[in-house]
mmCIF file of C-alpha atoms in Angstrom:
data_model
loop_
_atom_site.group_PDB
_atom_site.id
_atom_site.type_symbol
_atom_site.label_atom_id
_atom_site.label_comp_id
_atom_site.label_asym_id
_atom_site.label_seq_id
_atom_site.Cartn_x
_atom_site.Cartn_y
_atom_site.Cartn_z
ATOM 1 C CA UNK A 1 39.984 36.530 -6.350
ATOM 2 C CA UNK A 2 42.895 34.318 -5.710
ATOM 3 C CA UNK A 3 43.869 32.128 -8.577
ATOM 4 C CA UNK A 4 44.336 29.220 -6.025
ATOM 5 C CA UNK A 5 40.875 30.181 -4.337
ATOM 6 C CA UNK A 6 37.898 27.761 -5.318
ATOM 7 C CA UNK A 7 34.877 29.080 -5.815
ATOM 8 C CA UNK A 8 32.280 27.785 -3.274
ATOM 9 C CA UNK A 9 29.788 25.480 -4.542
ATOM 10 C CA UNK A 10 25.978 26.651 -3.430
ATOM 11 C CA UNK A 11 23.582 23.932 -1.993
ATOM 12 C CA UNK A 12 20.520 23.828 -2.800
ATOM 13 C CA UNK A 13 18.058 24.377 -0.217
ATOM 14 C CA UNK A 14 16.609 20.605 1.120
ATOM 15 C CA UNK A 15 13.331 20.135 -0.560
ATOM 16 C CA UNK A 16 10.265 20.165 2.482
ATOM 17 C CA UNK A 17 9.365 16.167 3.280
ATOM 18 C CA UNK A 18 5.673 15.272 3.067
ATOM 19 C CA UNK A 19 3.980 15.990 6.163
ATOM 20 C CA UNK A 20 2.266 12.957 8.047
ATOM 21 C CA UNK A 21 -1.428 13.966 6.628
ATOM 22 C CA UNK A 22 0.254 14.483 3.166
ATOM 23 C CA UNK A 23 1.915 10.907 2.952
ATOM 24 C CA UNK A 24 -1.231 9.201 4.751
ATOM 25 C CA UNK A 25 -3.081 11.396 1.799
ATOM 26 C CA UNK A 26 -1.120 9.308 -0.569
ATOM 27 C CA UNK A 27 -0.536 5.685 0.697
ATOM 28 C CA UNK A 28 -4.214 5.150 0.959
ATOM 29 C CA UNK A 29 -5.188 6.760 -2.371
ATOM 30 C CA UNK A 30 -2.538 4.313 -3.766
ATOM 31 C CA UNK A 31 -3.548 1.476 -1.341
ATOM 32 C CA UNK A 32 -7.596 1.987 -2.353
ATOM 33 C CA UNK A 33 -7.036 1.861 -5.724
ATOM 34 C CA UNK A 34 -4.465 -1.297 -6.061
ATOM 35 C CA UNK A 35 -7.734 -3.182 -3.868
ATOM 36 C CA UNK A 36 -9.791 -2.193 -6.409
ATOM 37 C CA UNK A 37 -8.192 -3.079 -8.841
ATOM 38 C CA UNK A 38 -7.658 -6.396 -7.653
ATOM 39 C CA UNK A 39 -10.968 -7.027 -6.438
ATOM 40 C CA UNK A 40 -12.655 -5.809 -10.172
ATOM 41 C CA UNK A 41 -10.038 -8.456 -12.303
ATOM 42 C CA UNK A 42 -12.609 -10.443 -14.219
ATOM 43 C CA UNK A 43 -12.115 -13.723 -13.716
ATOM 44 C CA UNK A 44 -13.024 -15.550 -17.126
ATOM 45 C CA UNK A 45 -11.001 -18.399 -15.537
ATOM 46 C CA UNK A 46 -12.753 -21.799 -16.856
ATOM 47 C CA UNK A 47 -10.831 -23.098 -13.210
ATOM 48 C CA UNK A 48 -11.515 -20.702 -10.750
ATOM 49 C CA UNK A 49 -12.764 -22.812 -7.646
ATOM 50 C CA UNK A 50 -15.426 -22.416 -4.771
ATOM 51 C CA UNK A 51 -12.303 -22.578 -2.626
ATOM 52 C CA UNK A 52 -11.052 -18.987 -3.682
ATOM 53 C CA UNK A 53 -14.243 -17.221 -2.606
ATOM 54 C CA UNK A 54 -12.756 -15.759 0.709
ATOM 55 C CA UNK A 55 -9.651 -14.081 -1.609
ATOM 56 C CA UNK A 56 -12.642 -11.874 -2.776
ATOM 57 C CA UNK A 57 -13.917 -11.619 0.721
ATOM 58 C CA UNK A 58 -10.213 -10.612 2.195
ATOM 59 C CA UNK A 59 -9.353 -7.847 -0.329
ATOM 60 C CA UNK A 60 -12.894 -6.087 0.211
ATOM 61 C CA UNK A 61 -12.394 -6.427 3.994
ATOM 62 C CA UNK A 62 -9.110 -4.894 3.512
ATOM 63 C CA UNK A 63 -10.582 -2.199 1.164
ATOM 64 C CA UNK A 64 -13.216 -1.386 4.023
ATOM 65 C CA UNK A 65 -10.234 -1.057 6.483
ATOM 66 C CA UNK A 66 -8.424 1.609 4.088
ATOM 67 C CA UNK A 67 -11.656 3.517 3.258
ATOM 68 C CA UNK A 68 -12.328 3.976 7.286
ATOM 69 C CA UNK A 69 -8.779 5.391 7.237
ATOM 70 C CA UNK A 70 -8.826 7.929 4.820
ATOM 71 C CA UNK A 71 -12.783 8.892 6.524
ATOM 72 C CA UNK A 72 -11.441 9.284 10.208
ATOM 73 C CA UNK A 73 -7.591 9.035 9.428
ATOM 74 C CA UNK A 74 -4.817 8.010 11.974
ATOM 75 C CA UNK A 75 -4.075 10.574 14.251
ATOM 76 C CA UNK A 76 -0.709 9.381 14.935
ATOM 77 C CA UNK A 77 2.243 6.910 13.803
ATOM 78 C CA UNK A 78 1.271 4.485 15.823
ATOM 79 C CA UNK A 79 -2.393 4.523 15.556
ATOM 80 C CA UNK A 80 -1.611 4.368 11.872
ATOM 81 C CA UNK A 81 0.696 1.247 11.887
ATOM 82 C CA UNK A 82 -1.835 -0.793 14.047
ATOM 83 C CA UNK A 83 -4.849 0.265 11.269
ATOM 84 C CA UNK A 84 -2.532 -0.531 8.767
ATOM 85 C CA UNK A 85 -1.586 -4.194 9.631
ATOM 86 C CA UNK A 86 -4.785 -5.528 10.745
ATOM 87 C CA UNK A 87 -5.538 -4.329 6.454
ATOM 88 C CA UNK A 88 -2.026 -6.056 5.386
ATOM 89 C CA UNK A 89 -2.493 -8.741 7.556
ATOM 90 C CA UNK A 90 -6.328 -9.748 6.082
ATOM 91 C CA UNK A 91 -4.975 -9.415 2.458
ATOM 92 C CA UNK A 92 -1.929 -11.747 3.193
ATOM 93 C CA UNK A 93 -3.460 -14.424 4.790
ATOM 94 C CA UNK A 94 -6.165 -14.085 1.704
ATOM 95 C CA UNK A 95 -3.105 -14.553 -0.440
ATOM 96 C CA UNK A 96 -2.006 -18.103 1.143
ATOM 97 C CA UNK A 97 -5.179 -19.203 0.827
ATOM 98 C CA UNK A 98 -5.562 -18.776 -2.761
ATOM 99 C CA UNK A 99 -5.329 -22.404 -4.104
ATOM 100 C CA UNK A 100 -3.683 -22.088 -7.208
ATOM 101 C CA UNK A 101 -0.472 -21.268 -7.832
ATOM 102 C CA UNK A 102 0.388 -20.923 -10.993
ATOM 103 C CA UNK A 103 -2.224 -18.830 -12.625
ATOM 104 C CA UNK A 104 -2.459 -14.970 -13.431
ATOM 105 C CA UNK A 105 -4.968 -13.957 -10.931
ATOM 106 C CA UNK A 106 -2.122 -15.505 -8.137
ATOM 107 C CA UNK A 107 0.396 -13.430 -9.739
ATOM 108 C CA UNK A 108 -1.753 -9.985 -9.557
ATOM 109 C CA UNK A 109 -2.305 -10.909 -5.685
ATOM 110 C CA UNK A 110 1.305 -10.069 -5.278
ATOM 111 C CA UNK A 111 0.802 -6.006 -5.913
ATOM 112 C CA UNK A 112 -1.465 -5.576 -2.814
ATOM 113 C CA UNK A 113 0.852 -7.810 -0.376
ATOM 114 C CA UNK A 114 3.684 -6.176 -1.321
ATOM 115 C CA UNK A 115 2.269 -2.538 -1.444
ATOM 116 C CA UNK A 116 1.281 -2.686 2.170
ATOM 117 C CA UNK A 117 4.906 -3.777 3.224
ATOM 118 C CA UNK A 118 6.847 -0.844 1.439
ATOM 119 C CA UNK A 119 3.982 1.931 1.745
ATOM 120 C CA UNK A 120 4.319 1.732 5.460
ATOM 121 C CA UNK A 121 8.012 2.237 5.199
ATOM 122 C CA UNK A 122 7.263 5.572 3.336
ATOM 123 C CA UNK A 123 4.619 6.770 6.314
ATOM 124 C CA UNK A 124 7.207 6.103 8.467
ATOM 125 C CA UNK A 125 9.684 8.276 7.201
ATOM 126 C CA UNK A 126 6.864 11.603 6.565
ATOM 127 C CA UNK A 127 7.650 14.413 8.965
#
């Protein structure tokens, strides 16, 4: 080897990105878990208002949509985006109707709201 020659750096093989089906399964499992947890949060809150019952229905409706997607997976990205947007809209509208802005449950509602935005991006970049 020549004294001035530089050794070639070996490139590590690029890791394969997850397939659409793999990413979809991951995203739907995460969404189901997140929505189940928010539905099961005990409300020992003395200030719970009957006005806030709509949030329970909204989260349950979003969970139903996610479970339907698990049972009958979207065939392509367009179908996924349409069905995912429906569930996300229900969650976002439900969060907006929650009456008390400064309570623990309100803070917990931010998790599913943000999750729907973030997880959709993951599926878009799957192979």
